[in-house]
Amino acid sequence: MSKLDALTRRFAALQRAHDELLVAARMAVAAHWDGDEQPMAALIDTLDTLGALPEYAPQLTDQALDLLTAAGGRVAGRRLA
């Protein structure tokens, strides 16, 4: 693969990621305006898919996660589902 091909592929991937983030941001704004309970859900999911969520300290301890699991709850990615 030539260097130009590699750069073209990388540019296309960046453009796709940009497009996905723009759509997710617009969905978050529309959900907020509609009074959705979790307007940031689409943006958080998109950032998680792209591996771009900011690092943060866990909000739930291992004990809390065990209780949640025992109660039938589940955790998807980095947030409660």
CSV table of N, CA and C in Angstrom, one decimal:
chain,number,residue,atom,x,y,z
A,1,MET,N,0.9,-1.2,0.0
A,1,MET,CA,0.0,0.0,0.0
A,1,MET,C,0.9,1.2,0.0
A,2,SER,N,0.6,2.2,-0.9
A,2,SER,CA,1.4,3.4,-0.9
A,2,SER,C,1.1,4.3,0.2
A,3,LYS,N,1.9,5.3,0.4
A,3,LYS,CA,1.7,6.3,1.5
A,3,LYS,C,0.5,7.1,1.2
A,4,LEU,N,0.2,7.4,-0.1
A,4,LEU,CA,-1.0,8.1,-0.4
A,4,LEU,C,-2.2,7.3,-0.1
A,5,ASP,N,-2.2,6.0,-0.4
A,5,ASP,CA,-3.4,5.2,-0.1
A,5,ASP,C,-3.6,5.2,1.4
A,6,ALA,N,-2.5,5.0,2.2
A,6,ALA,CA,-2.7,5.0,3.7
A,6,ALA,C,-3.2,6.3,4.2
A,7,LEU,N,-2.8,7.4,3.6
A,7,LEU,CA,-3.3,8.8,4.1
A,7,LEU,C,-4.8,8.9,3.6
A,8,THR,N,-5.1,8.4,2.5
A,8,THR,CA,-6.5,8.5,2.0
A,8,THR,C,-7.4,7.7,2.9
A,9,ARG,N,-7.0,6.5,3.3
A,9,ARG,CA,-7.8,5.7,4.2
A,9,ARG,C,-7.9,6.4,5.6
A,10,ARG,N,-6.8,7.0,6.1
A,10,ARG,CA,-6.9,7.6,7.4
A,10,ARG,C,-7.8,8.8,7.3
A,11,PHE,N,-7.7,9.6,6.2
A,11,PHE,CA,-8.6,10.8,6.1
A,11,PHE,C,-10.1,10.3,6.0
A,12,ALA,N,-10.4,9.3,5.3
A,12,ALA,CA,-11.7,8.8,5.2
A,12,ALA,C,-12.2,8.3,6.6
A,13,ALA,N,-11.4,7.7,7.4
A,13,ALA,CA,-11.8,7.3,8.7
A,13,ALA,C,-12.1,8.5,9.6
A,14,LEU,N,-11.2,9.5,9.5
A,14,LEU,CA,-11.4,10.7,10.3
A,14,LEU,C,-12.7,11.4,9.9
A,15,GLN,N,-13.0,11.4,8.6
A,15,GLN,CA,-14.2,12.1,8.2
A,15,GLN,C,-15.4,11.3,8.7
A,16,ARG,N,-15.4,10.0,8.6
A,16,ARG,CA,-16.5,9.2,9.2
A,16,ARG,C,-16.7,9.4,10.6
A,17,ALA,N,-15.6,9.5,11.4
A,17,ALA,CA,-15.7,9.7,12.9
A,17,ALA,C,-16.3,11.1,13.1
A,18,HIS,N,-15.9,12.1,12.3
A,18,HIS,CA,-16.4,13.5,12.4
A,18,HIS,C,-17.9,13.5,12.2
A,19,ASP,N,-18.3,12.8,11.1
A,19,ASP,CA,-19.7,12.8,10.7
A,19,ASP,C,-20.6,12.1,11.8
A,20,GLU,N,-20.1,11.0,12.4
A,20,GLU,CA,-20.8,10.3,13.5
A,20,GLU,C,-20.9,11.2,14.7
A,21,LEU,N,-19.9,11.9,15.0
A,21,LEU,CA,-19.9,12.8,16.2
A,21,LEU,C,-20.9,14.0,16.0
A,22,LEU,N,-20.9,14.5,14.7
A,22,LEU,CA,-21.8,15.6,14.4
A,22,LEU,C,-23.2,15.2,14.6
A,23,VAL,N,-23.6,14.0,14.0
A,23,VAL,CA,-24.9,13.5,14.1
A,23,VAL,C,-25.3,13.2,15.6
A,24,ALA,N,-24.4,12.7,16.4
A,24,ALA,CA,-24.6,12.4,17.8
A,24,ALA,C,-24.8,13.7,18.6
A,25,ALA,N,-24.0,14.7,18.3
A,25,ALA,CA,-24.2,16.0,18.9
A,25,ALA,C,-25.5,16.6,18.6
A,26,ARG,N,-25.9,16.6,17.4
A,26,ARG,CA,-27.2,17.1,17.0
A,26,ARG,C,-28.4,16.3,17.6
A,27,MET,N,-28.2,15.0,17.7
A,27,MET,CA,-29.3,14.2,18.4
A,27,MET,C,-29.3,14.6,19.9
A,28,ALA,N,-28.2,14.9,20.5
A,28,ALA,CA,-28.2,15.3,21.9
A,28,ALA,C,-28.9,16.6,22.1
A,29,VAL,N,-28.7,17.5,21.2
A,29,VAL,CA,-29.3,18.8,21.3
A,29,VAL,C,-30.8,18.7,21.1
A,30,ALA,N,-31.2,17.9,20.1
A,30,ALA,CA,-32.7,17.7,19.9
A,30,ALA,C,-33.3,17.0,21.0
A,31,ALA,N,-32.7,16.0,21.6
A,31,ALA,CA,-33.2,15.3,22.8
A,31,ALA,C,-33.4,16.2,24.0
A,32,HIS,N,-32.4,17.1,24.2
A,32,HIS,CA,-32.5,18.1,25.3
A,32,HIS,C,-33.7,19.0,25.1
A,33,TRP,N,-33.9,19.5,23.8
A,33,TRP,CA,-35.0,20.3,23.5
A,33,TRP,C,-36.3,19.6,23.7
A,34,ASP,N,-36.3,18.3,23.5
A,34,ASP,CA,-37.6,17.5,23.6
A,34,ASP,C,-37.8,17.1,25.0
A,35,GLY,N,-36.9,17.4,25.9
A,35,GLY,CA,-37.1,17.1,27.3
A,35,GLY,C,-36.7,15.6,27.7
A,36,ASP,N,-35.9,15.0,26.8
A,36,ASP,CA,-35.5,13.6,27.1
A,36,ASP,C,-34.8,13.5,28.4
A,37,GLU,N,-35.0,12.3,29.1
A,37,GLU,CA,-34.4,12.1,30.4
A,37,GLU,C,-32.9,12.0,30.3
A,38,GLN,N,-32.4,11.4,29.2
A,38,GLN,CA,-31.0,11.2,29.0
A,38,GLN,C,-30.6,11.7,27.6
A,39,PRO,N,-30.5,13.0,27.5
A,39,PRO,CA,-30.2,13.6,26.1
A,39,PRO,C,-28.8,13.4,25.6
A,40,MET,N,-27.9,13.0,26.5
A,40,MET,CA,-26.5,12.8,26.1
A,40,MET,C,-26.2,11.3,25.7
A,41,ALA,N,-27.2,10.5,25.8
A,41,ALA,CA,-27.0,9.0,25.6
A,41,ALA,C,-26.4,8.7,24.2
A,42,ALA,N,-26.9,9.3,23.1
A,42,ALA,CA,-26.4,9.1,21.8
A,42,ALA,C,-24.9,9.5,21.7
A,43,LEU,N,-24.6,10.7,22.2
A,43,LEU,CA,-23.3,11.2,22.2
A,43,LEU,C,-22.3,10.3,23.0
A,44,ILE,N,-22.7,9.9,24.2
A,44,ILE,CA,-21.9,9.1,25.0
A,44,ILE,C,-21.6,7.7,24.3
A,45,ASP,N,-22.7,7.1,23.7
A,45,ASP,CA,-22.5,5.9,23.0
A,45,ASP,C,-21.6,6.0,21.9
A,46,THR,N,-21.7,7.1,21.1
A,46,THR,CA,-20.8,7.3,20.0
A,46,THR,C,-19.3,7.5,20.4
A,47,LEU,N,-19.1,8.3,21.5
A,47,LEU,CA,-17.8,8.5,22.0
A,47,LEU,C,-17.2,7.2,22.5
A,48,ASP,N,-18.1,6.4,23.1
A,48,ASP,CA,-17.6,5.0,23.6
A,48,ASP,C,-17.2,4.1,22.5
A,49,THR,N,-18.0,4.1,21.4
A,49,THR,CA,-17.7,3.3,20.2
A,49,THR,C,-16.4,3.7,19.6
A,50,LEU,N,-16.2,5.0,19.6
A,50,LEU,CA,-14.9,5.6,19.0
A,50,LEU,C,-13.7,5.5,19.9
A,51,GLY,N,-14.0,5.0,21.1
A,51,GLY,CA,-12.9,4.9,22.1
A,51,GLY,C,-12.4,6.3,22.6
A,52,ALA,N,-13.3,7.3,22.6
A,52,ALA,CA,-12.9,8.6,22.9
A,52,ALA,C,-13.6,9.2,24.1
A,53,LEU,N,-14.2,8.4,25.0
A,53,LEU,CA,-14.7,8.9,26.2
A,53,LEU,C,-13.6,9.3,27.1
A,54,PRO,N,-13.8,10.4,27.8
A,54,PRO,CA,-12.7,10.9,28.7
A,54,PRO,C,-12.6,9.9,29.9
A,55,GLU,N,-11.4,9.8,30.4
A,55,GLU,CA,-11.2,8.9,31.6
A,55,GLU,C,-11.8,9.6,32.8
A,56,TYR,N,-12.3,8.8,33.7
A,56,TYR,CA,-12.9,9.3,34.9
A,56,TYR,C,-12.9,8.2,36.0
A,57,ALA,N,-13.0,8.6,37.2
A,57,ALA,CA,-13.0,7.7,38.4
A,57,ALA,C,-14.3,7.0,38.4
A,58,PRO,N,-14.3,5.7,38.6
A,58,PRO,CA,-15.6,4.9,38.6
A,58,PRO,C,-16.5,5.5,39.7
A,59,GLN,N,-17.8,5.6,39.3
A,59,GLN,CA,-18.8,6.1,40.3
A,59,GLN,C,-19.4,5.0,41.1
A,60,LEU,N,-19.2,3.8,40.7
A,60,LEU,CA,-19.7,2.6,41.5
A,60,LEU,C,-18.6,1.8,42.0
A,61,THR,N,-18.7,1.4,43.2
A,61,THR,CA,-17.7,0.5,43.8
A,61,THR,C,-18.0,-0.9,43.3
A,62,ASP,N,-17.0,-1.8,43.5
A,62,ASP,CA,-17.2,-3.2,43.2
A,62,ASP,C,-18.5,-3.8,43.9
A,63,GLN,N,-18.6,-3.4,45.2
A,63,GLN,CA,-19.8,-3.9,46.0
A,63,GLN,C,-21.1,-3.4,45.3
A,64,ALA,N,-21.1,-2.1,44.9
A,64,ALA,CA,-22.3,-1.6,44.3
A,64,ALA,C,-22.6,-2.3,43.0
A,65,LEU,N,-21.6,-2.6,42.2
A,65,LEU,CA,-21.8,-3.3,40.9
A,65,LEU,C,-22.3,-4.7,41.2
A,66,ASP,N,-21.8,-5.4,42.3
A,66,ASP,CA,-22.3,-6.7,42.6
A,66,ASP,C,-23.8,-6.6,43.0
A,67,LEU,N,-24.2,-5.6,43.8
A,67,LEU,CA,-25.6,-5.4,44.1
A,67,LEU,C,-26.5,-5.2,42.9
A,68,LEU,N,-25.9,-4.3,42.0
A,68,LEU,CA,-26.7,-4.0,40.8
A,68,LEU,C,-26.9,-5.3,40.0
A,69,THR,N,-25.9,-6.1,39.8
A,69,THR,CA,-26.0,-7.3,39.0
A,69,THR,C,-26.9,-8.3,39.7
A,70,ALA,N,-26.9,-8.4,41.0
A,70,ALA,CA,-27.8,-9.3,41.7
A,70,ALA,C,-29.2,-8.9,41.5
A,71,ALA,N,-29.5,-7.5,41.4
A,71,ALA,CA,-30.8,-7.0,41.2
A,71,ALA,C,-31.3,-7.1,39.8
A,72,GLY,N,-30.5,-7.7,38.9
A,72,GLY,CA,-30.9,-7.8,37.5
A,72,GLY,C,-30.5,-6.6,36.6
A,73,GLY,N,-29.8,-5.7,37.1
A,73,GLY,CA,-29.3,-4.5,36.3
A,73,GLY,C,-28.1,-5.0,35.5
A,74,ARG,N,-27.7,-4.1,34.6
A,74,ARG,CA,-26.5,-4.5,33.8
A,74,ARG,C,-25.8,-3.2,33.5
A,75,VAL,N,-24.5,-3.4,33.2
A,75,VAL,CA,-23.6,-2.3,32.9
A,75,VAL,C,-23.1,-2.5,31.5
A,76,ALA,N,-23.3,-1.5,30.6
A,76,ALA,CA,-22.8,-1.7,29.2
A,76,ALA,C,-21.8,-0.6,29.0
A,77,GLY,N,-20.6,-1.0,28.5
A,77,GLY,CA,-19.5,-0.1,28.3
A,77,GLY,C,-19.1,0.5,29.6
A,78,ARG,N,-19.2,1.8,29.7
A,78,ARG,CA,-18.8,2.5,30.9
A,78,ARG,C,-20.0,3.1,31.7
A,79,ARG,N,-21.2,2.7,31.3
A,79,ARG,CA,-22.4,3.3,32.0
A,79,ARG,C,-23.4,2.3,32.2
A,80,LEU,N,-24.4,2.6,33.0
A,80,LEU,CA,-25.5,1.7,33.3
A,80,LEU,C,-26.4,1.7,32.1
A,81,ALA,N,-26.9,0.5,31.8
A,81,ALA,CA,-27.7,0.3,30.6
A,81,ALA,C,-29.1,0.1,31.0
